[in-house]
Short mmCIF file of C-alpha atoms in Angstrom, two decimals:
data_model
loop_
_atom_site.label_atom_id
_atom_site.label_comp_id
_atom_site.label_asym_id
_atom_site.label_seq_id
_atom_site.Cartn_x
_atom_site.Cartn_y
_atom_site.Cartn_z
CA MET A 591 66.11 90.28 100.77
CA ALA A 592 68.34 87.35 99.89
CA LEU A 593 68.23 84.53 101.75
CA LEU A 594 71.43 84.40 103.75
CA ASN A 595 70.12 88.12 104.34
CA LYS A 596 66.83 86.81 105.86
CA PHE A 597 67.87 84.06 107.42
CA ILE A 598 70.35 85.74 109.38
CA ASN A 599 68.27 88.59 110.66
CA ASP A 600 66.37 86.84 111.95
CA GLU A 601 68.58 84.79 114.23
CA LEU A 602 70.29 87.94 115.30
CA PRO A 603 68.18 88.10 118.53
CA LEU A 604 69.26 84.79 119.89
CA ALA A 605 73.00 85.49 118.87
CA PHE A 606 72.99 89.33 120.45
CA LEU A 607 72.15 87.15 123.95
CA TRP A 608 74.72 84.90 123.65
CA LEU A 609 77.06 87.94 123.53
CA ILE A 610 75.83 90.36 125.60
CA LEU A 611 75.88 87.45 127.85
CA GLY A 612 79.05 86.52 127.30
CA LEU A 613 80.34 90.95 127.56
CA PHE A 614 78.66 91.40 130.69
CA ALA A 615 80.58 88.19 131.90
CA GLY A 616 83.39 90.09 131.25
CA LEU A 617 82.14 93.39 133.13
CA VAL A 618 81.35 91.17 136.04
CA TYR A 619 84.62 90.06 136.27
CA ALA A 620 86.74 93.21 135.84
CA VAL A 621 84.49 95.25 138.75
CA GLU A 622 85.00 92.03 140.96
CA MET A 623 88.68 92.25 140.04
CA VAL A 624 88.32 96.36 141.82
CA GLY A 625 86.48 95.08 144.83
CA LEU A 626 82.67 93.34 143.73
CA ASP A 627 81.99 90.21 145.91
CA GLY A 628 80.67 87.93 143.82
CA SER A 629 81.12 85.36 145.58
CA MET A 630 77.84 84.66 146.92
CA THR A 631 76.34 84.56 143.31
CA LEU A 632 76.76 82.44 140.39
CA LEU A 633 79.14 84.92 138.26
CA SER A 634 81.73 84.08 141.48
CA PRO A 635 85.22 86.11 139.99
CA GLU A 636 86.23 82.65 138.31
CA ARG A 637 82.95 81.57 136.22
CA ALA A 638 82.84 84.89 135.07
CA ARG A 639 85.51 84.69 133.91
CA SER A 640 85.73 81.44 132.37
CA LEU A 641 81.98 82.11 130.97
CA HIS A 642 83.12 85.84 129.09
CA ILE A 643 85.92 83.50 127.71
CA SER A 644 83.68 80.63 126.46
CA GLN A 645 81.22 82.91 125.21
CA MET A 646 83.87 84.86 122.92
CA LEU A 647 85.37 81.51 121.66
CA TYR A 648 82.09 79.19 120.88
CA GLY A 649 79.25 82.21 120.91
CA PHE A 650 78.60 85.05 118.36
CA PHE A 651 81.55 85.60 116.47
CA PRO A 652 82.18 81.69 115.18
CA LEU A 653 78.44 81.36 115.04
CA ILE A 654 78.26 84.17 112.33
CA LEU A 655 81.98 83.63 111.20
CA SER A 656 80.64 80.16 110.61
CA LEU A 657 78.06 81.73 107.63
CA LEU A 658 81.35 83.07 105.52
CA PRO A 659 81.50 80.20 102.63
CA PHE A 660 76.87 80.50 102.04
CA ALA A 661 77.85 84.25 101.43
CA LEU A 662 80.36 83.93 99.11
CA PHE A 663 77.33 80.61 97.72
CA GLN A 664 74.85 83.64 97.69
CA LYS A 665 77.07 85.58 95.69
CA GLU A 666 78.21 83.01 93.23
CA GLY A 667 74.02 82.13 93.26
CA VAL A 668 74.41 78.74 93.95
CA LEU A 669 72.89 79.08 98.20
CA SER A 670 69.38 77.95 98.16
CA GLU A 671 65.83 77.30 100.53
CA THR A 672 67.62 73.69 101.19
CA ALA A 673 71.06 75.26 102.73
CA ILE A 674 69.32 77.51 104.44
CA GLY A 675 66.88 75.29 106.12
CA HIS A 676 70.41 72.65 107.30
CA LEU A 677 71.60 76.16 108.21
CA ARG A 678 68.70 76.56 110.61
CA ARG A 679 69.11 73.37 112.16
CA TYR A 680 72.78 73.89 112.77
CA PHE A 681 72.15 76.52 114.98
CA VAL A 682 69.47 75.38 116.63
CA VAL A 683 72.08 72.89 117.88
CA TRP A 684 74.46 75.33 118.27
CA ASN A 685 72.46 77.64 119.96
CA LEU A 686 71.33 74.67 123.08
CA PHE A 687 75.31 73.64 123.23
CA LEU A 688 75.74 77.59 124.11
CA LEU A 689 73.39 77.24 126.23
CA THR A 690 73.91 73.54 128.54
CA MET A 691 77.32 75.65 128.31
CA THR A 692 76.50 78.59 129.79
CA MET A 693 74.59 76.72 132.33
CA ALA A 694 77.54 73.81 133.53
CA LEU A 695 80.25 77.01 133.55
CA LEU A 696 77.31 78.52 135.92
CA PHE A 697 76.76 75.80 138.16
CA GLY A 698 80.29 75.60 138.65
CA ASN A 699 81.59 72.66 136.00
CA ILE A 700 85.30 74.81 135.18
CA ARG A 701 88.14 73.03 134.76
CA GLY A 702 90.31 75.98 134.62
CA LEU A 703 92.11 75.68 131.20
CA PRO A 704 92.83 79.31 129.35
CA PHE A 705 90.35 78.71 126.11
CA TYR A 706 88.81 75.52 126.99
CA ASP A 707 86.89 75.37 130.19
CA PHE A 708 82.80 73.13 129.68
CA PRO A 709 82.72 69.68 130.16
CA TYR A 710 83.84 67.99 127.55
CA GLN A 711 80.86 66.21 126.72
CA LEU A 712 79.60 68.69 124.86
CA ASN A 713 81.77 68.99 122.21
CA PHE A 714 79.16 65.54 120.56
CA LEU A 715 76.81 67.88 120.75
CA LEU A 716 78.97 70.68 118.34
CA ALA A 717 80.00 67.95 116.57
CA PHE A 718 76.21 66.99 116.59
CA SER A 719 75.94 70.75 114.35
CA GLY A 720 78.29 70.57 112.21
CA LEU A 721 76.01 67.27 110.89
CA PHE A 722 74.56 69.61 109.77
CA TYR A 723 76.55 72.23 108.84
CA LEU A 724 77.77 69.82 106.57
CA LEU A 725 74.49 69.10 104.51
CA ALA A 726 73.70 72.70 104.17
CA LEU A 727 77.17 72.79 102.70
CA VAL A 728 76.93 69.83 100.05
CA ASP A 729 73.85 70.96 99.11
CA ALA A 730 75.75 74.40 97.90
CA LEU A 731 78.19 72.67 96.08
CA ARG A 732 76.04 70.32 94.32
CA ARG A 733 75.30 73.25 92.11
CA TYR A 734 78.94 73.71 90.98
CA GLU A 735 79.80 72.89 87.63
CA LYS A 736 83.16 72.63 88.22
CA ARG A 737 83.47 73.48 92.10
CA PRO A 738 86.31 75.89 92.76
CA LEU A 739 89.84 75.03 95.12
CA TRP A 740 87.68 77.00 97.66
CA VAL A 741 85.16 74.90 97.68
CA ASN A 742 87.23 72.30 98.13
CA VAL A 743 89.01 72.62 100.37
CA SER A 744 86.01 74.37 103.19
CA LEU A 745 84.69 71.13 102.77
CA VAL A 746 87.05 69.28 103.46
CA ALA A 747 87.84 71.45 106.55
CA VAL A 748 84.59 70.49 107.69
CA ILE A 749 84.52 67.16 107.66
CA ALA A 750 87.66 67.51 109.55
CA ALA A 751 86.44 69.59 111.94
CA PRO A 752 84.30 67.02 114.84
CA ILE A 753 86.80 64.47 114.43
CA ALA A 754 89.60 67.05 115.62
CA LEU A 755 87.67 68.77 118.24
CA VAL A 756 86.66 65.65 119.67
CA VAL A 757 90.34 64.12 119.62
CA LEU A 758 92.08 67.38 120.54
CA MET A 759 89.59 68.29 123.37
CA ASN A 760 90.33 64.91 125.11
CA PRO A 761 91.05 65.95 128.55
CA ASP A 762 93.67 62.62 127.87
CA TYR A 763 95.10 62.80 125.00
CA GLY A 764 94.11 65.97 124.02
CA GLN A 765 96.53 69.12 122.62
CA VAL A 766 95.08 71.52 124.89
CA GLU A 767 96.15 70.00 127.96
CA GLN A 768 99.71 69.63 126.71
CA THR A 769 100.14 72.67 125.59
CA LEU A 770 99.25 75.64 128.91
CA VAL A 771 102.71 76.05 129.72
CA GLY A 772 106.30 77.85 128.00
CA PRO A 773 105.97 79.99 125.03
CA HIS A 774 104.63 77.94 122.28
CA GLY A 775 105.52 80.42 119.46
CA ASP A 776 104.75 77.13 117.10
CA ASN A 777 101.17 76.70 118.31
CA THR A 778 101.30 80.49 117.49
CA LEU A 779 102.08 80.31 114.12
CA GLY A 780 99.36 78.11 113.82
CA MET A 781 97.05 79.66 114.85
CA SER A 782 97.92 82.69 112.92
CA PHE A 783 97.77 80.13 109.56
CA THR A 784 94.20 79.35 109.80
CA LEU A 785 93.01 82.95 110.23
CA ILE A 786 95.33 83.43 106.78
CA PRO A 787 92.18 81.34 104.62
CA ILE A 788 89.57 83.70 106.15
CA TYR A 789 91.00 86.58 105.78
CA TYR A 790 91.17 85.52 101.53
CA LEU A 791 87.87 84.20 102.29
CA LEU A 792 86.74 87.54 103.63
CA ILE A 793 88.89 89.43 100.67
CA LYS A 794 86.78 87.06 98.12
CA LEU A 795 83.96 87.87 99.50
CA VAL A 796 83.58 91.55 99.56
CA ALA A 797 86.16 92.76 96.64
CA THR A 798 85.62 95.33 94.31
CA GLN A 799 86.91 94.07 91.46
CA GLU A 800 88.17 90.12 90.25
CA PHE A 801 90.84 88.69 92.74
CA LYS A 802 92.59 86.41 91.58
CA PRO A 803 95.35 85.04 95.03
CA ARG A 804 99.17 85.83 94.28
CA TRP A 805 102.28 85.03 96.59
CA HIS A 806 101.69 81.93 98.13
CA TRP A 807 105.12 80.95 99.05
CA LEU A 808 104.64 83.51 101.47
CA TRP A 809 101.42 81.52 102.98
CA ILE A 810 103.78 77.96 102.05
CA VAL A 811 106.57 78.96 104.35
CA PRO A 812 104.98 79.52 107.33
CA LEU A 813 103.13 76.68 107.17
CA ALA A 814 106.27 73.71 105.99
CA GLY A 815 107.54 75.63 109.22
CA TYR A 816 104.82 74.90 111.65
CA ALA A 817 104.71 71.18 110.47
CA LEU A 818 108.02 70.75 111.06
CA SER A 819 107.70 72.14 114.06
CA LEU A 820 104.82 69.69 114.91
CA ILE A 821 107.94 66.79 114.12
CA ILE A 822 110.84 68.29 115.50
CA ARG A 823 108.39 68.43 118.94
CA ASN A 824 106.60 65.55 118.71
CA PHE A 825 108.86 62.83 117.26
CA PHE A 826 112.14 64.38 118.57
CA HIS A 827 112.34 66.74 121.82
CA SER A 828 110.70 69.42 123.05
CA LEU A 829 111.16 73.27 121.50
CA SER A 830 113.54 75.19 122.72
CA TYR A 831 112.99 79.09 123.57
CA SER A 832 115.76 80.07 120.12
CA GLU A 833 113.29 76.63 118.24
CA GLU A 834 109.74 78.67 118.60
CA TRP A 835 111.43 82.04 118.40
CA PHE A 836 112.34 80.95 115.09
CA PHE A 837 109.21 80.00 113.61
CA GLN A 838 106.70 82.66 116.08
CA TYR A 839 108.92 84.72 113.30
CA LEU A 840 108.01 83.42 110.36
CA THR A 841 104.17 84.34 111.16
CA LEU A 842 105.93 87.56 109.56
CA LEU A 843 105.51 86.44 106.05
CA TYR A 844 101.76 86.86 106.60
CA LEU A 845 101.82 90.70 106.57
CA PRO A 846 103.21 91.50 102.70
CA LEU A 847 100.97 89.24 101.45
CA LEU A 848 97.07 90.73 102.65
CA TRP A 849 98.75 94.39 102.01
CA VAL A 850 99.05 92.61 98.59
CA TRP A 851 95.35 90.50 98.64
CA LEU A 852 93.80 93.96 99.69
CA ARG A 853 95.23 96.25 97.37
CA ASP A 854 94.37 93.56 94.23
CA ALA A 855 91.08 92.65 95.48
CA GLY A 856 90.29 96.42 95.35
CA VAL A 857 89.01 96.58 99.21
CA SER A 858 89.22 99.85 101.32
CA PHE A 859 88.53 101.40 105.17
CA LYS A 860 84.60 102.60 102.40
CA THR A 861 84.67 99.26 100.87
CA ASN A 862 83.89 97.21 105.20
CA PRO A 863 85.65 98.41 107.96
CA TYR A 864 85.14 96.27 109.66
CA LEU A 865 87.48 93.45 107.70
CA ILE A 866 90.34 96.88 107.66
CA LEU A 867 90.40 96.92 111.31
CA SER A 868 90.24 92.89 111.22
CA ILE A 869 93.56 93.21 109.09
CA GLY A 870 94.80 96.39 111.05
CA ALA A 871 94.79 94.28 114.69
CA PHE A 872 96.33 90.79 112.89
CA ILE A 873 99.62 92.84 112.52
CA PHE A 874 99.50 94.46 115.17
CA VAL A 875 99.14 91.47 117.20
CA ASP A 876 101.80 90.03 114.78
CA LEU A 877 104.69 92.60 115.95
CA GLN A 878 103.52 92.59 119.34
CA GLY A 879 103.90 89.16 119.91
CA ASN A 880 106.90 88.95 118.14
CA PHE A 881 108.77 91.79 119.81
CA LEU A 882 107.78 89.97 123.42
CA PHE A 883 108.98 86.68 122.09
CA ILE A 884 112.41 89.07 122.81
CA PRO A 885 113.29 87.26 126.33
CA GLU A 886 113.69 90.56 128.87
CA ILE A 887 110.95 92.36 127.04
CA ARG A 888 108.57 88.78 127.59
CA ALA A 889 110.03 88.97 131.57
CA LEU A 890 108.44 92.06 131.56
CA ILE A 891 104.91 91.82 130.34
CA HIS A 892 103.75 88.08 131.19
CA ARG A 893 105.28 88.77 135.29
CA ASN A 894 102.38 89.24 136.21
CA ASP A 895 98.55 87.96 136.96
CA LEU A 896 96.74 90.06 134.93
CA VAL A 897 96.19 89.44 130.43
CA VAL A 898 97.97 91.93 128.76
CA GLY A 899 96.84 94.05 125.79
CA HIS A 900 97.69 91.79 123.25
CA ALA A 901 94.67 88.82 123.76
CA HIS A 902 92.04 91.67 123.95
CA ILE A 903 93.77 93.25 120.51
CA ALA A 904 94.14 89.65 118.78
CA MET A 905 90.53 88.58 119.92
CA GLY A 906 88.54 91.80 120.76
CA LEU A 907 89.42 93.68 117.33
CA GLY A 908 90.96 90.83 114.96
CA VAL A 909 88.63 87.78 115.45
CA ALA A 910 85.29 89.32 116.22
CA PHE A 911 85.88 91.35 113.63
CA MET A 912 85.97 88.54 111.19
CA ALA A 913 82.91 87.88 111.95
CA LEU A 914 81.62 92.06 111.90
CA ALA A 915 82.91 92.07 108.60
CA ILE A 916 79.96 89.66 107.20
CA LEU A 917 77.42 91.12 108.53
CA HIS A 918 78.70 94.64 107.85
CA HIS A 919 78.52 92.95 104.11
CA LEU A 920 74.60 91.38 104.31
CA LEU A 921 73.06 94.42 107.09
CA PRO A 922 74.75 97.57 106.41
CA ASN A 923 72.03 99.41 107.65
CA LEU A 924 72.48 98.13 111.08
CA PHE A 925 76.33 97.12 111.04
CA ARG A 926 77.78 100.99 110.03
CA ARG A 927 81.11 102.29 109.89
CA VAL A 928 80.86 104.44 112.67
CA TYR A 929 80.21 100.96 115.36
CA ALA A 930 83.30 99.82 113.65
CA VAL A 931 84.94 102.49 114.89
CA ILE A 932 84.12 103.22 118.52
CA TRP A 933 84.24 99.23 118.96
CA THR A 934 88.54 99.60 117.71
CA VAL A 935 88.67 102.71 119.97
CA LEU A 936 87.15 101.22 122.83
CA MET A 937 88.99 97.72 122.72
CA ALA A 938 92.13 99.89 122.10
CA LEU A 939 92.34 101.99 124.97
CA MET A 940 90.95 98.61 126.73
CA ALA A 941 94.89 97.29 125.91
CA LEU A 942 96.48 100.10 126.58
CA VAL A 943 95.33 100.15 130.19
CA LEU A 944 95.02 96.45 131.02
CA THR A 945 99.38 96.29 129.77
CA ILE A 946 100.36 99.54 131.73
CA ALA A 947 98.47 97.63 134.48
CA GLY A 948 100.83 94.25 133.97
CA ILE A 949 104.27 96.44 133.72
CA ILE A 950 102.87 97.78 136.78
CA GLU A 951 102.02 94.38 138.86
CA ALA A 952 105.03 92.78 137.12
CA GLY A 953 107.22 95.72 138.66
CA GLY A 954 108.52 97.52 135.80
CA PHE A 955 107.77 101.02 137.03
CA SER A 956 105.73 102.11 139.90
CA GLY A 957 102.19 102.75 140.38
CA VAL A 958 99.09 101.70 141.05
CA VAL A 959 97.27 98.79 139.23
CA GLU A 960 93.78 99.72 140.76
CA PRO A 961 92.85 102.74 138.68
CA PHE A 962 93.64 101.06 135.87
CA LEU A 963 91.48 97.88 136.60
CA SER A 964 88.13 100.60 137.21
CA LEU A 965 89.21 101.97 134.34
CA ARG A 966 88.74 98.46 132.43
CA ALA A 967 85.92 98.10 133.73
CA PHE A 968 84.30 101.48 132.27
CA ILE A 969 85.39 100.75 129.13
CA GLY A 970 84.14 96.73 129.26
CA ALA A 971 80.80 98.99 130.35
CA LEU A 972 80.56 101.44 127.45
CA LEU A 973 81.67 98.59 124.90
CA VAL A 974 77.89 96.59 126.52
CA GLY A 975 75.92 99.65 126.19
CA MET A 976 76.80 99.82 122.39
CA VAL A 977 76.74 96.13 122.04
CA LEU A 978 72.74 96.46 123.62
CA TRP A 979 72.13 99.66 120.90
CA ILE A 980 73.09 98.20 118.27
CA THR A 981 70.48 95.39 119.98
CA TYR A 982 67.44 97.22 120.55
CA GLU A 983 67.67 98.75 116.97
CA ARG A 984 67.47 95.31 115.68
CA LEU A 985 64.52 94.54 117.66
CA ARG A 986 62.95 97.61 118.12
CA PHE A 987 58.66 97.25 117.66
CA ARG A 988 55.74 99.73 118.00
CA LEU A 989 53.98 99.15 121.11
CA ASP A 990 50.48 100.06 119.77
CA SER A 991 48.48 98.94 121.60
CA PRO A 992 47.62 97.92 125.55
CA LEU A 993 48.28 93.64 124.72
CA LYS A 994 51.54 94.64 123.69
CA PHE A 995 52.47 96.92 126.76
CA TYR A 996 50.79 93.89 128.59
CA HIS A 997 53.49 91.22 127.25
CA LEU A 998 56.15 93.37 127.49
CA SER A 999 55.86 94.43 130.87
CA GLY A 1000 55.10 90.03 131.94
CA PHE A 1001 58.45 89.61 129.46
CA LEU A 1002 60.37 92.11 131.67
CA SER A 1003 59.61 90.91 135.28
CA ASP A 1004 59.44 87.31 134.28
CA ALA A 1005 62.55 86.57 131.77
CA GLY A 1006 64.30 89.97 133.29
CA GLY A 1007 64.03 89.12 136.55
CA GLY A 1008 64.82 85.22 136.02
CA VAL A 1009 67.60 85.94 134.46
CA ILE A 1010 68.64 88.11 137.73
CA LEU A 1011 67.46 85.65 140.23
CA ILE A 1012 69.45 82.42 138.95
CA LEU A 1013 72.66 84.83 138.43
CA GLY A 1014 72.26 86.45 142.52
CA GLY A 1015 69.78 84.83 143.86
CA ALA A 1016 71.92 82.96 146.45
CA ALA A 1017 72.44 87.17 147.26
CA LEU A 1018 68.89 88.62 147.36
CA PHE A 1019 66.80 86.10 149.09
CA PRO A 1020 68.77 86.56 152.68
CA LEU A 1021 68.42 89.98 152.58
CA LEU A 1022 64.53 89.66 151.47
CA GLY A 1023 63.66 87.52 154.14
CA PHE A 1024 62.97 84.10 152.46
CA SER A 1025 65.56 81.32 152.89
CA PHE A 1026 67.91 79.75 150.08
CA SER A 1027 68.34 76.30 150.10
CA GLY A 1028 70.43 76.53 146.01
CA THR A 1029 68.85 73.86 144.87
CA TYR A 1030 65.02 73.91 144.12
CA GLU A 1031 64.63 77.25 142.99
CA TYR A 1032 67.00 77.64 140.43
CA ILE A 1033 64.11 75.39 138.64
CA VAL A 1034 61.31 78.03 139.28
CA PHE A 1035 63.45 81.12 138.27
CA ALA A 1036 64.21 78.64 134.61
CA PHE A 1037 60.14 78.78 134.37
CA MET A 1038 60.19 81.87 135.55
CA ILE A 1039 62.19 82.83 132.41
CA GLY A 1040 60.30 80.49 130.48
CA THR A 1041 57.19 82.94 131.11
CA GLY A 1042 58.78 85.59 130.30
CA LEU A 1043 59.79 84.00 126.63
CA MET A 1044 55.73 83.78 126.10
CA HIS A 1045 55.09 87.06 126.35
CA TRP A 1046 57.90 88.46 123.80
CA TYR A 1047 56.59 85.32 121.04
CA GLY A 1048 53.37 87.57 121.82
CA ILE A 1049 54.77 91.21 121.26
CA HIS A 1050 55.71 89.78 117.56
CA SER A 1051 53.13 87.36 116.40
CA ASP A 1052 49.26 86.33 117.87
CA PRO A 1053 49.20 88.00 120.99
CA HIS A 1054 45.97 86.60 122.42
CA ARG A 1055 47.00 83.11 121.52
CA PHE A 1056 50.48 83.61 123.36
CA ALA A 1057 48.02 85.61 126.58
CA GLU A 1058 46.16 82.88 127.64
CA LEU A 1059 49.01 80.30 126.90
CA SER A 1060 51.09 82.73 130.22
CA ALA A 1061 48.01 83.01 131.80
CA SER A 1062 47.42 79.40 132.06
CA VAL A 1063 49.91 78.55 133.10
CA ARG A 1064 50.81 81.51 135.92
CA VAL A 1065 47.45 80.27 137.51
CA LEU A 1066 48.62 76.78 137.99
CA CYS A 1067 51.89 77.55 139.10
CA ALA A 1068 50.30 79.93 141.22
CA SER A 1069 48.00 77.66 143.20
CA VAL A 1070 50.41 74.98 143.66
CA PHE A 1071 52.39 77.39 144.96
CA ALA A 1072 48.90 78.80 147.16
CA ALA A 1073 48.60 75.02 148.28
CA LEU A 1074 52.46 74.35 149.41
CA TYR A 1075 52.16 77.94 151.44
CA MET A 1076 48.83 76.60 153.24
CA ALA A 1077 50.51 73.83 153.92
CA GLY A 1078 53.74 74.68 155.07
CA ALA A 1079 55.76 72.99 152.84
CA MET A 1080 57.51 76.47 151.77
CA ASP A 1081 57.53 80.28 153.19
CA GLY A 1082 56.42 83.34 151.62
CA ILE A 1083 58.21 83.87 149.30
CA ALA A 1084 55.39 80.82 147.75
CA LEU A 1085 52.72 83.38 148.47
CA LEU A 1086 54.28 85.94 147.15
CA VAL A 1087 54.87 84.28 143.43
CA ALA A 1088 51.09 82.56 144.08
CA PHE A 1089 49.77 86.21 144.68
CA TYR A 1090 52.06 88.05 141.73
CA ASP A 1091 51.12 84.84 138.93
CA GLY A 1092 47.07 84.56 139.47
CA LEU A 1093 47.37 88.53 139.53
CA PHE A 1094 48.98 88.56 136.49
CA ALA A 1095 46.76 85.91 134.58
CA LEU A 1096 43.50 87.37 136.36
CA PHE A 1097 44.39 91.39 134.54
CA TYR A 1098 44.92 89.96 131.33
CA TRP A 1099 41.34 87.73 131.97
CA LEU A 1100 39.27 90.25 133.07
CA VAL A 1101 40.98 93.54 131.70
CA LEU A 1102 42.70 92.46 128.27
CA ARG A 1103 40.57 89.82 127.11
CA GLY A 1104 38.87 90.39 123.56
CA LYS A 1105 40.21 93.46 123.57
CA GLU A 1106 42.37 94.45 120.19
#
């Protein structure tokens, strides 16, 4: 297996965790909109929505999308083990950011922003991860006799990105806080332009024939328009609706450009279905976005509290399928064409029902919103189920010994139970008759997940060593919980934990130890 293919195959399980978590948070939010009371859990509506959006924007998809230059490096024969080592460190720090971000959002550290809701300080962790990404990039660049233009552009972008991240996301003077009101057609133009170089690199990656881009004026004119809009907005006056409308409509020039690039590269649905569907979603959103800029239509669609299908198609298909196009190129047997079709159908249906619900809420025509919200939640559940199935296909393993069954039960009970308790312990403990302070219990739940992860590693390597480690941790915790119960410092939950952990450890030591 090629270097990058093996790397991403190894990293997929943890990356899938962030994708599943983000989709699950969106599903919880969807169910809460139709009546589920999540106030007693960490996934209250505002936290669920924030976690869903943040994981979609900073989790699985950007991580995979960042591998695009290295997929091209591998194709051109300049990718080395050294670069892969730096990429592993980059993934470690980014995953640490995602874990910290998730916990911050779950425990209520949110800012109420639409696209960037986690604490500002975490941007420095993202910038730190970029250092290893830069080292990996430089290692590959050194192996070119003459660096292509796209390589130099990628280098500049990687150097500038951490600086821009820290500056633009600043809560006092950053751009995020300054662009929350109004149509912002010029910002739409800018965001659309950032996708064009990525599409160029993706087309170059999957091209079936020599690809030389043409018709450069179709991206130069929108870029010049975006620069002009920034000058007007920042140095002269706020843009009028008509001015923003003009800059928004410059995005239409991207459509013939992408068509010419695909034709020249010989890329088709058979070549890479995810890329074709991503570009199709981009075209749809471009046309739809410009259509929605008509004042009368915009007033109708946006005069409601619901997110219409525009954003779901843009992110859930357009940007998401950019990343999946890379995975299809590297791991075609896992990311098959059928999943691209199912995903597209589900996202299109979700966008449709959200749009209808939004028009009803805005008073466009009479009707009841709740059935459409229930349908949205059902579609979301199907999407989560499909991703779980893909994850299962990647993770499935042979349970060919009693010790592996032992580890699997430990993983499901401790890691799975720990996640359930972190999210809903405040609601579950009173139902079981136990007190819940909402402080130290979360640390205990985190230890449960850690113990479960020991069992996960025991399934895949050195089962007896990890069984010994997990059993030792269990009896140590069990003795402390038993002592606290007997001293009257904790209620019956301590006795229950001590009994469970002690019994689990003794089963290994008395029954399974020494057996193959």
